[in-house]
Amino acid sequence: MSLELYGHLFSSYTWKALIALYANDTAFEFCGIGEGNEADDAFVAAAGPSGQFPVLADRAVTIFEATAIIEYLDLHHPGPQRFVPADPAAAVLVRMWDRVFDLHVMNTMRGAVGAKITDSGLPAEAARDLVREKLLRSYRWIEGWLEHYTQREAITLVECAAAPSLFYADWVIAIPADYPRLKAWRAHLLALPPVVRCVDDARQFRHYFPLGAPDRD
Ligand SMILES: N[C@@H](CCC(=O)N[C@@H](CS)C(=O)NCC(=O)O)C(=O)O
């Protein structure tokens, strides 16, 4: 098989790439990292400067960074779902929104997770407090943006980024009831078949979530 995706089934950025692969029913082999295959682990460690996953291998081509993987799939393994619009002006906006979810939802949320991992004695609530204000600010912005966002039935780069980031962010700081559009959009994203598959395949790892996984989703 020409395509291989290296990652972990509980990893939010791996989900981001998996959602794109599943959305177009693209054939690929999944290579789990940290599961005892030293060659796979070494390949990922050397693939990019951070040694992080996901990493996509397409014969001799290696692509790291989930966004780049999705753009690569769109170009070289296109399917019915196009992840980035062909119109350059529309593509700028999609790429900007992708950054919102990576930088201001996912990575902000991970600040709390990282603090808990670094200091296991830190109460989960104190870890949450570290990111509460920033996450709420992001939620507020997304709630306003959703008033005009119209791509809801498609799976684009935006949905690939938003689904995993909002899935986990809501576990860290629950989306407040007064952001109904955001709450409804998260529910919509979690009902998309590629996302359902990611969520279900990751259930077995939930007990590893450093702040404690809630009994839902
Ligand atoms: N900017 C990267 C972030 C990737 C990332 O943070 N990956 C995490 C898993 S979600 C990882 O590799 N963690 C293990 C490590 O850092 O060693 C991307 O978009 O792909």
PDB file of C-alpha atoms in Angstrom, residues 7-185:
ATOM      1  CA  GLY A   7       0.357   8.171  14.768  1.00  0.00           C
ATOM      2  CA  HIS A   8      -1.562   7.153  17.851  1.00  0.00           C
ATOM      3  CA  LEU A   9      -5.302   6.521  18.053  1.00  0.00           C
ATOM      4  CA  PHE A  10      -5.669   8.774  21.133  1.00  0.00           C
ATOM      5  CA  SER A  11      -3.681  11.639  19.610  1.00  0.00           C
ATOM      6  CA  SER A  12      -5.675  14.688  18.609  1.00  0.00           C
ATOM      7  CA  TYR A  13      -3.403  15.613  15.720  1.00  0.00           C
ATOM      8  CA  THR A  14      -3.480  12.026  14.467  1.00  0.00           C
ATOM      9  CA  TRP A  15      -7.283  12.304  14.431  1.00  0.00           C
ATOM     10  CA  LYS A  16      -7.002  15.419  12.323  1.00  0.00           C
ATOM     11  CA  ALA A  17      -5.207  13.473   9.566  1.00  0.00           C
ATOM     12  CA  LEU A  18      -7.349  10.350  10.053  1.00  0.00           C
ATOM     13  CA  ILE A  19     -10.575  12.341   9.586  1.00  0.00           C
ATOM     14  CA  ALA A  20      -9.347  13.459   6.147  1.00  0.00           C
ATOM     15  CA  LEU A  21      -8.328   9.914   5.175  1.00  0.00           C
ATOM     16  CA  TYR A  22     -11.619   8.425   6.383  1.00  0.00           C
ATOM     17  CA  ALA A  23     -13.688  11.205   4.770  1.00  0.00           C
ATOM     18  CA  ASN A  24     -12.542  10.146   1.300  1.00  0.00           C
ATOM     19  CA  ASP A  25     -12.243   6.461   2.110  1.00  0.00           C
ATOM     20  CA  THR A  26      -8.571   6.715   1.136  1.00  0.00           C
ATOM     21  CA  ALA A  27      -6.682   3.436   1.405  1.00  0.00           C
ATOM     22  CA  PHE A  28      -3.779   3.588   3.851  1.00  0.00           C
ATOM     23  CA  GLU A  29      -1.988   1.541   6.465  1.00  0.00           C
ATOM     24  CA  PHE A  30      -2.035   2.823  10.056  1.00  0.00           C
ATOM     25  CA  CYS A  31       1.250   2.454  11.923  1.00  0.00           C
ATOM     26  CA  GLY A  32       0.825   2.883  15.679  1.00  0.00           C
ATOM     27  CA  ILE A  33       3.577   4.759  17.491  1.00  0.00           C
ATOM     28  CA  GLY A  34       4.765   3.711  20.960  1.00  0.00           C
ATOM     29  CA  GLU A  35       3.460   0.207  20.497  1.00  0.00           C
ATOM     30  CA  GLY A  36       6.766  -1.624  20.372  1.00  0.00           C
ATOM     31  CA  ASN A  37       7.668  -1.205  16.707  1.00  0.00           C
ATOM     32  CA  GLU A  38      11.077   0.434  17.073  1.00  0.00           C
ATOM     33  CA  ALA A  39      11.514   1.035  13.343  1.00  0.00           C
ATOM     34  CA  ASP A  40       8.218   2.961  13.157  1.00  0.00           C
ATOM     35  CA  ASP A  41       9.073   4.978  16.273  1.00  0.00           C
ATOM     36  CA  ALA A  42      12.523   5.819  14.855  1.00  0.00           C
ATOM     37  CA  PHE A  43      11.021   6.809  11.512  1.00  0.00           C
ATOM     38  CA  VAL A  44       8.675   9.315  13.172  1.00  0.00           C
ATOM     39  CA  ALA A  45      11.390  10.606  15.512  1.00  0.00           C
ATOM     40  CA  ALA A  46      13.562  11.456  12.495  1.00  0.00           C
ATOM     41  CA  ALA A  47      10.809  12.631  10.122  1.00  0.00           C
ATOM     42  CA  GLY A  48      10.566  16.247  11.320  1.00  0.00           C
ATOM     43  CA  PRO A  49      12.301  18.566  13.775  1.00  0.00           C
ATOM     44  CA  SER A  50       9.873  17.854  16.624  1.00  0.00           C
ATOM     45  CA  GLY A  51       9.745  14.083  16.152  1.00  0.00           C
ATOM     46  CA  GLN A  52       5.989  14.314  16.599  1.00  0.00           C
ATOM     47  CA  PHE A  53       3.166  12.539  14.867  1.00  0.00           C
ATOM     48  CA  PRO A  54       1.183  12.256  12.667  1.00  0.00           C
ATOM     49  CA  VAL A  55       3.526  11.571   9.780  1.00  0.00           C
ATOM     50  CA  LEU A  56       2.383  10.478   6.327  1.00  0.00           C
ATOM     51  CA  ALA A  57       4.618   8.360   4.104  1.00  0.00           C
ATOM     52  CA  ASP A  58       3.766   8.090   0.416  1.00  0.00           C
ATOM     53  CA  ARG A  59       6.521   5.861  -0.974  1.00  0.00           C
ATOM     54  CA  ALA A  60       9.601   8.118  -0.935  1.00  0.00           C
ATOM     55  CA  VAL A  61       7.710  11.237   0.213  1.00  0.00           C
ATOM     56  CA  THR A  62       7.420  12.021   3.923  1.00  0.00           C
ATOM     57  CA  ILE A  63       5.003  14.676   5.143  1.00  0.00           C
ATOM     58  CA  PHE A  64       4.702  15.847   8.754  1.00  0.00           C
ATOM     59  CA  GLU A  65       2.370  18.447  10.329  1.00  0.00           C
ATOM     60  CA  ALA A  66      -1.294  17.439  10.170  1.00  0.00           C
ATOM     61  CA  THR A  67      -2.287  20.451   8.069  1.00  0.00           C
ATOM     62  CA  ALA A  68       0.410  19.694   5.497  1.00  0.00           C
ATOM     63  CA  ILE A  69      -0.716  16.055   5.409  1.00  0.00           C
ATOM     64  CA  ILE A  70      -4.272  17.130   4.589  1.00  0.00           C
ATOM     65  CA  GLU A  71      -3.103  19.561   1.917  1.00  0.00           C
ATOM     66  CA  TYR A  72      -0.928  16.792   0.454  1.00  0.00           C
ATOM     67  CA  LEU A  73      -3.872  14.363   0.372  1.00  0.00           C
ATOM     68  CA  ASP A  74      -5.997  17.006  -1.345  1.00  0.00           C
ATOM     69  CA  LEU A  75      -3.357  17.431  -4.056  1.00  0.00           C
ATOM     70  CA  HIS A  76      -2.099  13.892  -4.589  1.00  0.00           C
ATOM     71  CA  HIS A  77      -4.916  11.615  -3.385  1.00  0.00           C
ATOM     72  CA  PRO A  78      -8.059  13.694  -3.979  1.00  0.00           C
ATOM     73  CA  GLY A  79     -11.520  12.351  -3.306  1.00  0.00           C
ATOM     74  CA  PRO A  80     -15.076  13.693  -3.246  1.00  0.00           C
ATOM     75  CA  GLN A  81     -14.345  15.819  -0.164  1.00  0.00           C
ATOM     76  CA  ARG A  82     -12.008  18.670  -1.059  1.00  0.00           C
ATOM     77  CA  PHE A  83     -10.278  19.958   2.040  1.00  0.00           C
ATOM     78  CA  VAL A  84      -8.989  23.303   0.760  1.00  0.00           C
ATOM     79  CA  PRO A  85     -11.002  25.362  -1.753  1.00  0.00           C
ATOM     80  CA  ALA A  86      -9.575  25.743  -5.252  1.00  0.00           C
ATOM     81  CA  ASP A  87     -10.325  29.474  -5.095  1.00  0.00           C
ATOM     82  CA  PRO A  88      -7.175  31.066  -3.603  1.00  0.00           C
ATOM     83  CA  ALA A  89      -9.101  33.754  -1.700  1.00  0.00           C
ATOM     84  CA  ALA A  90     -11.391  31.172  -0.076  1.00  0.00           C
ATOM     85  CA  ALA A  91      -8.350  28.985   0.645  1.00  0.00           C
ATOM     86  CA  VAL A  92      -6.708  31.800   2.640  1.00  0.00           C
ATOM     87  CA  LEU A  93      -9.715  31.879   4.971  1.00  0.00           C
ATOM     88  CA  VAL A  94      -9.814  28.093   5.400  1.00  0.00           C
ATOM     89  CA  ARG A  95      -6.107  28.080   6.281  1.00  0.00           C
ATOM     90  CA  MET A  96      -6.632  30.937   8.744  1.00  0.00           C
ATOM     91  CA  TRP A  97      -9.496  29.085  10.474  1.00  0.00           C
ATOM     92  CA  ASP A  98      -7.355  25.931  10.594  1.00  0.00           C
ATOM     93  CA  ARG A  99      -4.776  27.965  12.538  1.00  0.00           C
ATOM     94  CA  VAL A 100      -7.495  29.122  14.954  1.00  0.00           C
ATOM     95  CA  PHE A 101      -8.299  25.545  15.943  1.00  0.00           C
ATOM     96  CA  ASP A 102      -4.701  24.350  16.162  1.00  0.00           C
ATOM     97  CA  LEU A 103      -3.198  27.354  17.898  1.00  0.00           C
ATOM     98  CA  HIS A 104      -6.048  28.795  19.939  1.00  0.00           C
ATOM     99  CA  VAL A 105      -8.069  25.711  20.845  1.00  0.00           C
ATOM    100  CA  MET A 106      -5.923  22.566  20.598  1.00  0.00           C
ATOM    101  CA  ASN A 107      -2.610  23.972  21.763  1.00  0.00           C
ATOM    102  CA  THR A 108      -4.248  26.154  24.419  1.00  0.00           C
ATOM    103  CA  MET A 109      -6.123  23.140  25.791  1.00  0.00           C
ATOM    104  CA  ARG A 110      -2.882  21.181  25.793  1.00  0.00           C
ATOM    105  CA  GLY A 111      -1.346  23.757  28.113  1.00  0.00           C
ATOM    106  CA  ALA A 112      -3.514  22.338  30.899  1.00  0.00           C
ATOM    107  CA  VAL A 113      -2.742  18.754  29.938  1.00  0.00           C
ATOM    108  CA  GLY A 114       0.980  19.485  29.786  1.00  0.00           C
ATOM    109  CA  ALA A 115       0.949  21.219  33.183  1.00  0.00           C
ATOM    110  CA  LYS A 116      -0.728  18.176  34.736  1.00  0.00           C
ATOM    111  CA  ILE A 117       1.777  15.789  33.129  1.00  0.00           C
ATOM    112  CA  THR A 118       4.725  17.889  34.301  1.00  0.00           C
ATOM    113  CA  ASP A 119       3.381  18.194  37.857  1.00  0.00           C
ATOM    114  CA  SER A 120       1.257  15.158  38.638  1.00  0.00           C
ATOM    115  CA  GLY A 121       0.513  16.652  42.086  1.00  0.00           C
ATOM    116  CA  LEU A 122      -1.165  19.674  40.531  1.00  0.00           C
ATOM    117  CA  PRO A 123      -4.936  19.488  41.108  1.00  0.00           C
ATOM    118  CA  ALA A 124      -6.793  19.087  37.807  1.00  0.00           C
ATOM    119  CA  GLU A 125      -8.767  22.254  38.585  1.00  0.00           C
ATOM    120  CA  ALA A 126      -5.547  24.264  38.939  1.00  0.00           C
ATOM    121  CA  ALA A 127      -4.367  22.948  35.565  1.00  0.00           C
ATOM    122  CA  ARG A 128      -7.698  23.965  34.041  1.00  0.00           C
ATOM    123  CA  ASP A 129      -7.395  27.436  35.583  1.00  0.00           C
ATOM    124  CA  LEU A 130      -4.170  27.979  33.637  1.00  0.00           C
ATOM    125  CA  VAL A 131      -6.015  27.938  30.305  1.00  0.00           C
ATOM    126  CA  ARG A 132      -9.596  28.837  31.235  1.00  0.00           C
ATOM    127  CA  GLU A 133      -9.486  32.491  30.207  1.00  0.00           C
ATOM    128  CA  LYS A 134      -7.756  31.833  26.868  1.00  0.00           C
ATOM    129  CA  LEU A 135     -10.040  28.954  25.931  1.00  0.00           C
ATOM    130  CA  LEU A 136     -13.148  30.937  26.807  1.00  0.00           C
ATOM    131  CA  ARG A 137     -11.855  33.759  24.651  1.00  0.00           C
ATOM    132  CA  SER A 138     -11.435  31.310  21.752  1.00  0.00           C
ATOM    133  CA  TYR A 139     -14.918  29.902  22.353  1.00  0.00           C
ATOM    134  CA  ARG A 140     -16.369  33.410  22.290  1.00  0.00           C
ATOM    135  CA  TRP A 141     -14.694  34.144  18.956  1.00  0.00           C
ATOM    136  CA  ILE A 142     -15.833  30.835  17.409  1.00  0.00           C
ATOM    137  CA  GLU A 143     -19.405  31.405  18.621  1.00  0.00           C
ATOM    138  CA  GLY A 144     -19.469  34.699  16.682  1.00  0.00           C
ATOM    139  CA  TRP A 145     -17.731  33.209  13.626  1.00  0.00           C
ATOM    140  CA  LEU A 146     -20.248  30.354  13.445  1.00  0.00           C
ATOM    141  CA  GLU A 147     -23.004  32.845  12.769  1.00  0.00           C
ATOM    142  CA  HIS A 148     -21.592  33.211   9.243  1.00  0.00           C
ATOM    143  CA  TYR A 149     -19.731  29.930   8.643  1.00  0.00           C
ATOM    144  CA  THR A 150     -21.615  28.077   5.917  1.00  0.00           C
ATOM    145  CA  GLN A 151     -19.572  24.962   5.136  1.00  0.00           C
ATOM    146  CA  ARG A 152     -21.340  22.891   7.762  1.00  0.00           C
ATOM    147  CA  GLU A 153     -22.192  19.776   5.762  1.00  0.00           C
ATOM    148  CA  ALA A 154     -18.758  19.387   4.198  1.00  0.00           C
ATOM    149  CA  ILE A 155     -15.572  18.035   5.721  1.00  0.00           C
ATOM    150  CA  THR A 156     -12.826  20.526   4.953  1.00  0.00           C
ATOM    151  CA  LEU A 157      -9.515  21.307   6.606  1.00  0.00           C
ATOM    152  CA  VAL A 158     -11.573  23.347   9.081  1.00  0.00           C
ATOM    153  CA  GLU A 159     -13.677  20.379  10.245  1.00  0.00           C
ATOM    154  CA  CYS A 160     -10.551  18.170  10.403  1.00  0.00           C
ATOM    155  CA  ALA A 161      -8.945  20.691  12.776  1.00  0.00           C
ATOM    156  CA  ALA A 162     -12.064  21.641  14.713  1.00  0.00           C
ATOM    157  CA  ALA A 163     -13.365  18.179  15.600  1.00  0.00           C
ATOM    158  CA  PRO A 164     -10.410  16.894  17.649  1.00  0.00           C
ATOM    159  CA  SER A 165      -9.597  20.267  19.171  1.00  0.00           C
ATOM    160  CA  LEU A 166     -13.169  20.927  20.336  1.00  0.00           C
ATOM    161  CA  PHE A 167     -13.594  17.307  21.429  1.00  0.00           C
ATOM    162  CA  TYR A 168     -10.718  17.579  23.914  1.00  0.00           C
ATOM    163  CA  ALA A 169     -11.048  21.286  24.766  1.00  0.00           C
ATOM    164  CA  ASP A 170     -14.590  20.717  26.009  1.00  0.00           C
ATOM    165  CA  TRP A 171     -13.212  18.056  28.349  1.00  0.00           C
ATOM    166  CA  VAL A 172     -10.817  20.620  29.822  1.00  0.00           C
ATOM    167  CA  ILE A 173     -13.111  23.663  29.923  1.00  0.00           C
ATOM    168  CA  ALA A 174     -16.722  22.813  29.103  1.00  0.00           C
ATOM    169  CA  ILE A 175     -18.241  25.053  26.446  1.00  0.00           C
ATOM    170  CA  PRO A 176     -20.610  27.341  28.374  1.00  0.00           C
ATOM    171  CA  ALA A 177     -24.365  27.048  27.790  1.00  0.00           C
ATOM    172  CA  ASP A 178     -24.461  30.593  26.464  1.00  0.00           C
ATOM    173  CA  TYR A 179     -22.480  29.518  23.366  1.00  0.00           C
ATOM    174  CA  PRO A 180     -25.276  27.469  21.745  1.00  0.00           C
ATOM    175  CA  ARG A 181     -23.888  27.594  18.202  1.00  0.00           C
ATOM    176  CA  LEU A 182     -20.549  26.237  19.353  1.00  0.00           C
ATOM    177  CA  LYS A 183     -22.151  23.507  21.454  1.00  0.00           C
ATOM    178  CA  ALA A 184     -24.338  22.457  18.517  1.00  0.00           C
ATOM    179  CA  TRP A 185     -21.413  22.538  16.071  1.00  0.00           C
TER     180      TRP A 185
END
